[in-house]
Amino acid sequence: MQTSTKLSSNAKLNFAYIILVSLVAASGGLLFGFDTAIISGTIHYIRPYFQLDEYCLGWAVSCILIGCMAGAAAAGKMCDAWGRKKTLLLCGFLFAITGLGTGLADTFSVFVFFRIAGGLAVGIAAMAAPMYIAETVPASIRGRMVSLYQLAIVSGILLAYLSNYLLADTGENNWRWMFASQSFPSLLFFAAMFFVPESPRWLMKKERKKEAENILAKLGGEEYSRAETAAIEESFHHEHNEKLSDLWHPSFRPLVWMGIMVAVFQQITGINAILYYAPEIIKKTGVNNENALLQTIGIGIISFLFTFVSIWLIDKAGRKILLLAGCAAMGFSLLGVAACFHFQYFENYVVLFFLLVYIAAFSATMGCVAWVILSEIFPNRIRGLALSVSTLVLWIADFAASFAFPVLNAQLGVETALSIFAGFCALYWIYVKRVIPETKGST
């Protein structure tokens, strides 16, 4: 592997083609972000249309995560059986169909069905797209190309917020257009995937070595192709069939629990509840729905910009210090919003300021850092399975937080709901301080 890395870094890489391949695959993340965030602008309209109480509203928002769990569970086998490219093609098709189906739904049951089906695409893409990039892009620039996926997710969130605002004035069917708007970028992604190659690693695994060599040669030249082909073949000799029981071996169990806690805390500190319900929170300050949707665009822009900050800081400051800073800033900003509502200080710009600080803190720290830590704390023997379990737990925690928020808001008040999230930020700060090691520079 050392030879491969050295040759990879010295080879004449075809950067234009590598970037094209990476951007197309990373666009699966854009659809991920778009599909999960588009609901935020529709709540104001679907609640009276389907006559939803707080429990049904929580279900309408969070049911997509049931599909995410199923998609994440099935993604590995689908990628191995069909290949990474065909799996991503399926995701593009599913994103398009489910966006249209959700927009055309005339009953709540049909609406939920298509939301869950859309979640399948999200769950599959969340595993297949980074896997495709990691297996196709040369190791010397792999980290930067994989980071495009996280940027694509926040770009999708921003695009969803912008779409909601632009479509808000299209009449009584505006929420239908909001959901259906997902189909356009989905079809573009579906078409673009026909112009990128299959994963060379998957082709090698299926004994299609010549095809893999041709793709690798196009990426980095003949010398690079020979080195990478040899490295891939060598890696097959060291593969280990992971078993669920391996995770509970005494030497691995503490790391598995650590991964689970990192995944759970990323969600129960409130990020997706805030992203999904941001317009509803902002409207409580007295602004109308259109202005609330406009202000969520600011949230999307801050999320996008501060993701760059995270990418810049993560290898300079280290993982642990970023998590500690993020927990503190997120907790204090949530308490700031809660205090505004508790003392009935409904100045819109103050509440928006605290929300933007929260989003900036998450995007600059916990958003990327959690995934980096999860990729670094597990030994190779259990890494794949441990990551899958951690991701599944993350979806479950996301579902719980997203479902619970409107219920807590209705029964206890928004200030109590946000204070609970702030409390989890404090607990996470203590956990990080006492338990999480610094993984910067680890292999």
Short mmCIF file of C-alpha atoms in Angstrom, two decimals:
data_model
loop_
_atom_site.label_atom_id
_atom_site.label_comp_id
_atom_site.label_asym_id
_atom_site.label_seq_id
_atom_site.Cartn_x
_atom_site.Cartn_y
_atom_site.Cartn_z
CA MET A 1 0.00 0.00 0.00
CA GLN A 2 2.91 2.36 0.66
CA THR A 3 4.12 1.90 -2.90
CA SER A 4 0.68 2.65 -4.22
CA THR A 5 0.40 5.82 -2.17
CA LYS A 6 3.79 7.05 -3.31
CA LEU A 7 3.04 6.36 -6.95
CA SER A 8 -0.39 7.89 -6.60
CA SER A 9 1.01 11.15 -5.35
CA ASN A 10 3.63 11.30 -8.12
CA ALA A 11 1.43 10.15 -10.96
CA LYS A 12 0.08 12.57 -13.57
CA LEU A 13 -3.44 12.65 -12.25
CA ASN A 14 -6.29 13.69 -14.53
CA PHE A 15 -7.65 16.29 -12.12
CA ALA A 16 -10.44 17.50 -14.41
CA TYR A 17 -11.85 13.99 -14.72
CA ILE A 18 -11.35 13.23 -11.01
CA ILE A 19 -13.20 16.40 -10.00
CA LEU A 20 -16.00 15.63 -12.47
CA VAL A 21 -16.44 12.12 -11.06
CA SER A 22 -16.34 13.40 -7.48
CA LEU A 23 -18.81 16.23 -8.10
CA VAL A 24 -21.31 13.95 -9.79
CA ALA A 25 -21.17 11.37 -6.99
CA ALA A 26 -21.23 14.06 -4.30
CA SER A 27 -24.43 15.40 -5.84
CA GLY A 28 -26.10 12.47 -4.11
CA GLY A 29 -25.39 14.42 -0.93
CA LEU A 30 -27.11 17.48 -2.40
CA LEU A 31 -30.26 15.41 -2.93
CA PHE A 32 -29.85 14.03 0.61
CA GLY A 33 -29.83 17.57 2.04
CA PHE A 34 -32.62 18.77 -0.23
CA ASP A 35 -34.94 15.84 0.53
CA THR A 36 -34.54 16.11 4.30
CA ALA A 37 -34.81 19.93 4.51
CA ILE A 38 -37.64 20.61 2.04
CA ILE A 39 -40.21 19.67 4.71
CA SER A 40 -39.33 22.80 6.71
CA GLY A 41 -41.15 25.15 4.34
CA THR A 42 -44.20 22.95 3.88
CA ILE A 43 -45.24 22.53 7.53
CA HIS A 44 -47.26 25.77 7.46
CA TYR A 45 -49.35 24.37 4.59
CA ILE A 46 -49.60 20.61 5.12
CA ARG A 47 -50.68 20.91 8.75
CA PRO A 48 -54.11 22.43 7.93
CA TYR A 49 -54.41 20.50 4.65
CA PHE A 50 -54.07 17.09 6.32
CA GLN A 51 -55.48 18.37 9.66
CA LEU A 52 -52.45 17.24 11.67
CA ASP A 53 -52.11 17.41 15.44
CA GLU A 54 -48.64 17.70 17.00
CA TYR A 55 -48.12 13.92 16.98
CA CYS A 56 -49.07 13.54 13.32
CA LEU A 57 -46.95 16.57 12.45
CA GLY A 58 -43.97 14.96 14.17
CA TRP A 59 -44.66 11.78 12.19
CA ALA A 60 -44.98 13.72 8.90
CA VAL A 61 -41.55 15.29 9.46
CA SER A 62 -39.71 12.32 10.95
CA CYS A 63 -41.17 9.38 8.98
CA ILE A 64 -38.54 9.90 6.27
CA LEU A 65 -36.00 8.64 8.81
CA ILE A 66 -37.67 5.22 8.90
CA GLY A 67 -36.76 4.95 5.24
CA CYS A 68 -33.25 6.22 6.01
CA MET A 69 -32.75 3.38 8.50
CA ALA A 70 -33.96 0.77 6.02
CA GLY A 71 -31.87 2.28 3.23
CA ALA A 72 -28.74 2.35 5.37
CA ALA A 73 -29.30 -1.30 6.34
CA ALA A 74 -29.73 -2.38 2.71
CA ALA A 75 -27.12 -0.14 1.10
CA GLY A 76 -24.08 -2.34 1.74
CA LYS A 77 -25.57 -5.44 0.13
CA MET A 78 -26.98 -3.41 -2.78
CA CYS A 79 -23.60 -1.79 -3.45
CA ASP A 80 -21.88 -5.18 -3.39
CA ALA A 81 -24.48 -6.90 -5.59
CA TRP A 82 -25.23 -4.21 -8.18
CA GLY A 83 -22.18 -1.98 -7.95
CA ARG A 84 -21.82 1.54 -6.59
CA LYS A 85 -22.83 3.22 -9.86
CA LYS A 86 -26.09 1.33 -10.39
CA THR A 87 -27.00 1.83 -6.75
CA LEU A 88 -26.55 5.59 -7.12
CA LEU A 89 -28.58 5.52 -10.33
CA LEU A 90 -31.38 3.88 -8.36
CA CYS A 91 -31.08 6.63 -5.74
CA GLY A 92 -31.49 9.32 -8.40
CA PHE A 93 -34.59 7.60 -9.76
CA LEU A 94 -36.06 7.18 -6.26
CA PHE A 95 -35.38 10.82 -5.36
CA ALA A 96 -37.24 11.96 -8.50
CA ILE A 97 -40.23 9.63 -8.12
CA THR A 98 -40.70 10.22 -4.40
CA GLY A 99 -40.47 14.00 -4.75
CA LEU A 100 -43.21 13.91 -7.37
CA GLY A 101 -45.27 11.38 -5.41
CA THR A 102 -45.12 13.42 -2.20
CA GLY A 103 -46.18 16.53 -4.09
CA LEU A 104 -49.16 14.75 -5.65
CA ALA A 105 -50.32 13.00 -2.45
CA ASP A 106 -54.03 13.51 -1.76
CA THR A 107 -54.15 11.61 1.55
CA PHE A 108 -51.85 11.63 4.54
CA SER A 109 -51.16 7.89 4.14
CA VAL A 110 -49.92 8.39 0.57
CA PHE A 111 -47.86 11.38 1.72
CA VAL A 112 -46.17 9.28 4.43
CA PHE A 113 -45.57 6.40 2.00
CA PHE A 114 -43.62 8.59 -0.41
CA ARG A 115 -41.76 10.32 2.44
CA ILE A 116 -40.56 6.93 3.71
CA ALA A 117 -39.67 5.84 0.16
CA GLY A 118 -37.65 9.05 -0.21
CA GLY A 119 -35.89 8.15 3.01
CA LEU A 120 -34.78 4.89 1.41
CA ALA A 121 -32.93 6.93 -1.22
CA VAL A 122 -31.39 9.15 1.47
CA GLY A 123 -30.17 6.16 3.50
CA ILE A 124 -28.71 4.41 0.47
CA ALA A 125 -27.04 7.54 -0.90
CA ALA A 126 -25.55 8.35 2.51
CA MET A 127 -23.47 5.18 2.26
CA ALA A 128 -23.07 4.66 -1.49
CA ALA A 129 -21.87 8.14 -2.53
CA PRO A 130 -18.94 8.50 -0.07
CA MET A 131 -18.02 4.85 -0.72
CA TYR A 132 -17.94 5.47 -4.47
CA ILE A 133 -15.75 8.57 -4.10
CA ALA A 134 -13.37 6.87 -1.64
CA GLU A 135 -12.92 3.87 -3.96
CA THR A 136 -12.52 5.86 -7.18
CA VAL A 137 -10.44 8.91 -6.25
CA PRO A 138 -6.62 8.66 -5.74
CA ALA A 139 -5.56 8.48 -2.08
CA SER A 140 -3.45 11.64 -2.28
CA ILE A 141 -6.55 13.83 -2.77
CA ARG A 142 -9.24 11.51 -1.41
CA GLY A 143 -9.91 13.48 1.77
CA ARG A 144 -10.63 16.68 -0.11
CA MET A 145 -12.89 14.93 -2.60
CA VAL A 146 -14.85 13.08 0.09
CA SER A 147 -15.35 16.40 1.89
CA LEU A 148 -17.31 17.51 -1.17
CA TYR A 149 -20.06 15.18 0.00
CA GLN A 150 -20.55 17.11 3.26
CA LEU A 151 -20.53 20.37 1.30
CA ALA A 152 -23.11 18.91 -1.07
CA ILE A 153 -25.42 18.06 1.85
CA VAL A 154 -25.39 21.61 3.21
CA SER A 155 -25.75 22.92 -0.36
CA GLY A 156 -28.87 20.77 -0.70
CA ILE A 157 -30.26 22.21 2.54
CA LEU A 158 -29.64 25.75 1.27
CA LEU A 159 -31.22 24.91 -2.09
CA ALA A 160 -34.30 23.49 -0.32
CA TYR A 161 -34.71 26.66 1.76
CA LEU A 162 -34.35 28.81 -1.36
CA SER A 163 -36.84 26.65 -3.26
CA ASN A 164 -39.38 26.92 -0.43
CA TYR A 165 -39.13 30.71 -0.41
CA LEU A 166 -39.42 31.08 -4.19
CA LEU A 167 -42.43 28.73 -4.40
CA ALA A 168 -44.33 30.09 -1.39
CA ASP A 169 -46.41 32.46 -3.57
CA THR A 170 -47.50 29.90 -6.18
CA GLY A 171 -50.99 29.47 -4.74
CA GLU A 172 -52.75 26.83 -2.70
CA ASN A 173 -50.66 24.05 -4.24
CA ASN A 174 -47.38 25.70 -3.25
CA TRP A 175 -46.38 22.89 -0.89
CA ARG A 176 -46.89 20.40 -3.72
CA TRP A 177 -44.51 22.37 -5.93
CA MET A 178 -41.99 22.49 -3.09
CA PHE A 179 -41.84 18.71 -2.85
CA ALA A 180 -42.02 18.18 -6.62
CA SER A 181 -39.13 20.62 -7.18
CA GLN A 182 -36.85 17.87 -5.87
CA SER A 183 -37.44 15.89 -9.05
CA PHE A 184 -35.50 18.30 -11.29
CA PRO A 185 -32.05 18.02 -9.60
CA SER A 186 -32.74 14.30 -9.09
CA LEU A 187 -33.15 13.72 -12.82
CA LEU A 188 -29.99 15.74 -13.51
CA PHE A 189 -28.10 13.52 -11.05
CA PHE A 190 -29.59 10.39 -12.64
CA ALA A 191 -28.46 11.52 -16.11
CA ALA A 192 -24.99 12.59 -14.95
CA MET A 193 -24.31 9.19 -13.35
CA PHE A 194 -24.29 7.62 -16.84
CA PHE A 195 -21.15 9.64 -17.62
CA VAL A 196 -19.01 8.42 -14.72
CA PRO A 197 -17.34 5.00 -14.36
CA GLU A 198 -18.03 2.17 -11.96
CA SER A 199 -15.86 1.84 -8.85
CA PRO A 200 -12.57 0.16 -9.87
CA ARG A 201 -12.50 -1.71 -6.56
CA TRP A 202 -15.95 -3.20 -7.17
CA LEU A 203 -14.95 -4.21 -10.70
CA MET A 204 -11.84 -5.94 -9.35
CA LYS A 205 -13.95 -7.76 -6.79
CA LYS A 206 -16.17 -9.01 -9.62
CA GLU A 207 -13.08 -10.17 -11.54
CA ARG A 208 -13.44 -7.46 -14.20
CA LYS A 209 -9.81 -6.44 -13.92
CA LYS A 210 -9.38 -5.03 -17.44
CA GLU A 211 -12.27 -2.59 -16.98
CA ALA A 212 -10.83 -1.48 -13.65
CA GLU A 213 -7.37 -0.95 -15.20
CA ASN A 214 -8.84 1.20 -17.98
CA ILE A 215 -10.71 3.40 -15.50
CA LEU A 216 -7.65 3.79 -13.27
CA ALA A 217 -5.53 4.68 -16.30
CA LYS A 218 -8.02 7.40 -17.22
CA LEU A 219 -7.80 8.75 -13.67
CA GLY A 220 -4.01 8.76 -13.33
CA GLY A 221 -2.18 7.12 -16.20
CA GLU A 222 -0.77 3.64 -16.80
CA GLU A 223 1.76 3.70 -13.93
CA TYR A 224 -0.94 4.74 -11.48
CA SER A 225 -3.26 2.05 -12.85
CA ARG A 226 -0.70 -0.72 -12.32
CA ALA A 227 0.10 0.42 -8.78
CA GLU A 228 -3.53 0.79 -7.73
CA THR A 229 -4.54 -2.53 -9.27
CA ALA A 230 -1.80 -4.28 -7.28
CA ALA A 231 -2.81 -2.44 -4.10
CA ILE A 232 -6.48 -3.40 -4.51
CA GLU A 233 -5.58 -7.04 -5.09
CA GLU A 234 -3.34 -6.98 -2.01
CA SER A 235 -6.13 -5.49 0.11
CA PHE A 236 -8.45 -8.36 -0.78
CA HIS A 237 -6.07 -10.76 0.99
CA HIS A 238 -6.45 -8.83 4.24
CA GLU A 239 -10.23 -8.48 4.24
CA HIS A 240 -12.01 -9.79 7.30
CA ASN A 241 -15.61 -10.96 7.37
CA GLU A 242 -17.05 -8.85 10.15
CA LYS A 243 -19.58 -10.35 12.55
CA LEU A 244 -21.91 -8.45 14.85
CA SER A 245 -20.49 -10.38 17.80
CA ASP A 246 -17.06 -8.84 17.07
CA LEU A 247 -18.36 -5.46 18.22
CA TRP A 248 -18.92 -6.74 21.76
CA HIS A 249 -15.47 -8.22 22.19
CA PRO A 250 -14.04 -6.71 25.42
CA SER A 251 -11.27 -4.93 23.52
CA PHE A 252 -13.71 -3.27 21.10
CA ARG A 253 -16.78 -2.68 23.27
CA PRO A 254 -15.69 0.71 24.76
CA LEU A 255 -14.95 2.06 21.28
CA VAL A 256 -18.31 0.88 19.96
CA TRP A 257 -20.12 2.59 22.84
CA MET A 258 -18.09 5.72 22.19
CA GLY A 259 -19.14 5.68 18.53
CA ILE A 260 -22.79 5.21 19.50
CA MET A 261 -22.62 8.13 21.94
CA VAL A 262 -21.00 10.41 19.32
CA ALA A 263 -23.78 9.52 16.86
CA VAL A 264 -26.60 9.98 19.39
CA PHE A 265 -25.34 13.28 20.79
CA GLN A 266 -24.94 14.74 17.29
CA GLN A 267 -28.72 14.47 16.92
CA ILE A 268 -30.16 15.00 20.41
CA THR A 269 -28.36 18.33 20.66
CA GLY A 270 -31.08 19.46 18.26
CA ILE A 271 -29.57 20.12 14.85
CA ASN A 272 -32.14 18.47 12.60
CA ALA A 273 -35.05 19.53 14.78
CA ILE A 274 -33.84 23.12 14.28
CA LEU A 275 -33.31 22.66 10.53
CA TYR A 276 -36.73 21.02 10.03
CA TYR A 277 -38.73 23.43 12.21
CA ALA A 278 -36.74 26.67 11.75
CA PRO A 279 -39.58 28.58 10.00
CA GLU A 280 -42.03 27.60 12.77
CA ILE A 281 -39.61 28.82 15.46
CA ILE A 282 -38.97 32.09 13.61
CA LYS A 283 -42.71 32.72 13.12
CA LYS A 284 -43.14 32.76 16.90
CA THR A 285 -41.33 36.11 16.89
CA GLY A 286 -44.26 37.65 15.01
CA VAL A 287 -43.02 37.58 11.40
CA ASN A 288 -45.20 36.15 8.65
CA ASN A 289 -44.51 32.84 6.92
CA GLU A 290 -42.89 34.42 3.85
CA ASN A 291 -40.37 36.35 5.95
CA ALA A 292 -39.69 33.23 8.04
CA LEU A 293 -38.88 31.28 4.86
CA LEU A 294 -36.62 34.11 3.70
CA GLN A 295 -34.72 34.03 6.99
CA THR A 296 -34.16 30.27 6.71
CA ILE A 297 -32.13 31.01 3.58
CA GLY A 298 -29.74 32.84 5.91
CA ILE A 299 -29.55 29.69 8.03
CA GLY A 300 -28.68 27.69 4.92
CA ILE A 301 -25.99 30.17 3.87
CA ILE A 302 -24.37 30.13 7.33
CA SER A 303 -24.43 26.32 7.35
CA PHE A 304 -22.73 26.24 3.95
CA LEU A 305 -20.05 28.82 4.79
CA PHE A 306 -19.12 27.42 8.19
CA THR A 307 -18.69 23.93 6.76
CA PHE A 308 -15.61 25.39 5.02
CA VAL A 309 -14.44 26.63 8.43
CA SER A 310 -14.70 23.08 9.76
CA ILE A 311 -12.71 21.65 6.86
CA TRP A 312 -10.03 24.31 7.44
CA LEU A 313 -9.86 23.88 11.23
CA ILE A 314 -10.26 20.14 11.72
CA ASP A 315 -6.62 19.20 11.09
CA LYS A 316 -5.25 22.38 12.67
CA ALA A 317 -7.15 22.62 15.97
CA GLY A 318 -7.93 18.93 16.42
CA ARG A 319 -11.20 17.07 16.86
CA LYS A 320 -11.68 17.26 20.62
CA ILE A 321 -11.25 21.02 21.03
CA LEU A 322 -13.69 21.65 18.18
CA LEU A 323 -16.30 19.40 19.80
CA LEU A 324 -15.88 21.14 23.16
CA ALA A 325 -16.18 24.58 21.57
CA GLY A 326 -19.15 23.47 19.51
CA CYS A 327 -21.05 22.01 22.47
CA ALA A 328 -20.54 25.22 24.46
CA ALA A 329 -21.54 27.59 21.65
CA MET A 330 -24.55 25.49 20.64
CA GLY A 331 -25.77 25.16 24.23
CA PHE A 332 -25.48 28.88 25.01
CA SER A 333 -27.19 29.89 21.76
CA LEU A 334 -30.09 27.50 22.41
CA LEU A 335 -30.46 28.96 25.91
CA GLY A 336 -30.44 32.41 24.31
CA VAL A 337 -33.41 31.51 22.08
CA ALA A 338 -35.18 29.82 25.01
CA ALA A 339 -34.67 32.91 27.20
CA CYS A 340 -36.16 35.16 24.51
CA PHE A 341 -39.34 33.08 24.44
CA HIS A 342 -39.49 32.57 28.20
CA PHE A 343 -39.28 36.30 28.92
CA GLN A 344 -41.46 37.07 25.87
CA TYR A 345 -38.73 39.14 24.26
CA PHE A 346 -39.88 38.54 20.70
CA GLU A 347 -37.34 40.67 18.84
CA ASN A 348 -36.93 38.78 15.59
CA TYR A 349 -33.33 39.80 14.96
CA VAL A 350 -32.22 38.59 18.43
CA VAL A 351 -33.81 35.15 18.03
CA LEU A 352 -32.42 34.88 14.49
CA PHE A 353 -28.95 35.86 15.75
CA PHE A 354 -28.95 33.04 18.32
CA LEU A 355 -30.21 30.55 15.72
CA LEU A 356 -27.44 31.58 13.32
CA VAL A 357 -24.81 31.21 16.06
CA TYR A 358 -26.15 27.71 16.77
CA ILE A 359 -26.01 26.72 13.09
CA ALA A 360 -22.53 28.24 12.66
CA ALA A 361 -21.24 26.40 15.73
CA PHE A 362 -22.65 23.07 14.58
CA SER A 363 -21.40 23.45 11.00
CA ALA A 364 -17.90 24.51 12.08
CA THR A 365 -17.54 21.74 14.64
CA MET A 366 -19.91 18.86 15.29
CA GLY A 367 -21.26 18.55 11.74
CA CYS A 368 -18.00 17.29 10.23
CA VAL A 369 -16.07 16.33 13.34
CA ALA A 370 -18.49 13.60 14.43
CA TRP A 371 -18.06 11.76 11.12
CA VAL A 372 -14.27 12.15 11.24
CA ILE A 373 -14.13 10.73 14.78
CA LEU A 374 -16.35 7.82 13.78
CA SER A 375 -14.01 7.03 10.89
CA GLU A 376 -10.91 7.19 13.13
CA ILE A 377 -11.75 5.54 16.47
CA PHE A 378 -12.51 2.04 15.16
CA PRO A 379 -9.76 -0.46 14.26
CA ASN A 380 -9.80 -1.83 10.71
CA ARG A 381 -11.12 -5.20 11.82
CA ILE A 382 -14.52 -3.78 12.86
CA ARG A 383 -14.55 -0.36 11.14
CA GLY A 384 -17.16 -1.10 8.47
CA LEU A 385 -19.65 -2.80 10.77
CA ALA A 386 -19.10 -0.34 13.63
CA LEU A 387 -19.70 2.59 11.27
CA SER A 388 -22.91 0.95 10.04
CA VAL A 389 -24.18 0.47 13.58
CA SER A 390 -23.25 4.03 14.54
CA THR A 391 -25.02 5.41 11.46
CA LEU A 392 -28.15 3.38 12.20
CA VAL A 393 -28.20 4.69 15.77
CA LEU A 394 -27.76 8.23 14.43
CA TRP A 395 -30.88 7.85 12.26
CA ILE A 396 -32.82 6.53 15.26
CA ALA A 397 -31.74 9.50 17.39
CA ASP A 398 -32.62 11.88 14.54
CA PHE A 399 -36.09 10.31 14.35
CA ALA A 400 -36.62 10.65 18.10
CA ALA A 401 -35.56 14.32 18.20
CA SER A 402 -37.54 15.28 15.09
CA PHE A 403 -40.70 13.50 16.22
CA ALA A 404 -40.49 14.83 19.78
CA PHE A 405 -39.93 18.52 19.00
CA PRO A 406 -43.49 19.50 17.93
CA VAL A 407 -44.93 17.47 20.81
CA LEU A 408 -42.66 19.19 23.35
CA ASN A 409 -43.37 22.53 21.70
CA ALA A 410 -47.15 22.06 21.98
CA GLN A 411 -47.22 20.63 25.49
CA LEU A 412 -44.32 22.36 27.27
CA GLY A 413 -43.47 25.33 25.08
CA VAL A 414 -40.65 25.99 22.63
CA GLU A 415 -38.42 27.37 25.39
CA THR A 416 -38.58 24.05 27.26
CA ALA A 417 -37.89 22.03 24.10
CA LEU A 418 -34.84 24.15 23.28
CA SER A 419 -33.63 24.04 26.89
CA ILE A 420 -33.71 20.23 26.76
CA PHE A 421 -31.48 20.32 23.67
CA ALA A 422 -29.18 22.77 25.50
CA GLY A 423 -29.01 20.33 28.42
CA PHE A 424 -27.86 17.61 26.05
CA CYS A 425 -25.17 20.00 24.76
CA ALA A 426 -23.91 20.33 28.35
CA LEU A 427 -23.94 16.56 28.86
CA TYR A 428 -22.07 16.07 25.59
CA TRP A 429 -19.45 18.64 26.65
CA ILE A 430 -18.83 16.63 29.84
CA TYR A 431 -18.69 13.35 27.89
CA VAL A 432 -16.23 14.76 25.34
CA LYS A 433 -14.05 16.23 28.09
CA ARG A 434 -13.87 12.98 30.06
CA VAL A 435 -14.11 10.21 27.48
CA ILE A 436 -13.41 11.21 23.86
CA PRO A 437 -9.70 11.00 22.93
CA GLU A 438 -8.01 13.32 20.47
CA THR A 439 -7.87 11.35 17.20
CA LYS A 440 -5.97 13.92 15.15
CA GLY A 441 -3.15 12.18 13.30
CA SER A 442 -4.41 8.67 14.08
CA THR A 443 -4.49 5.95 11.44
#
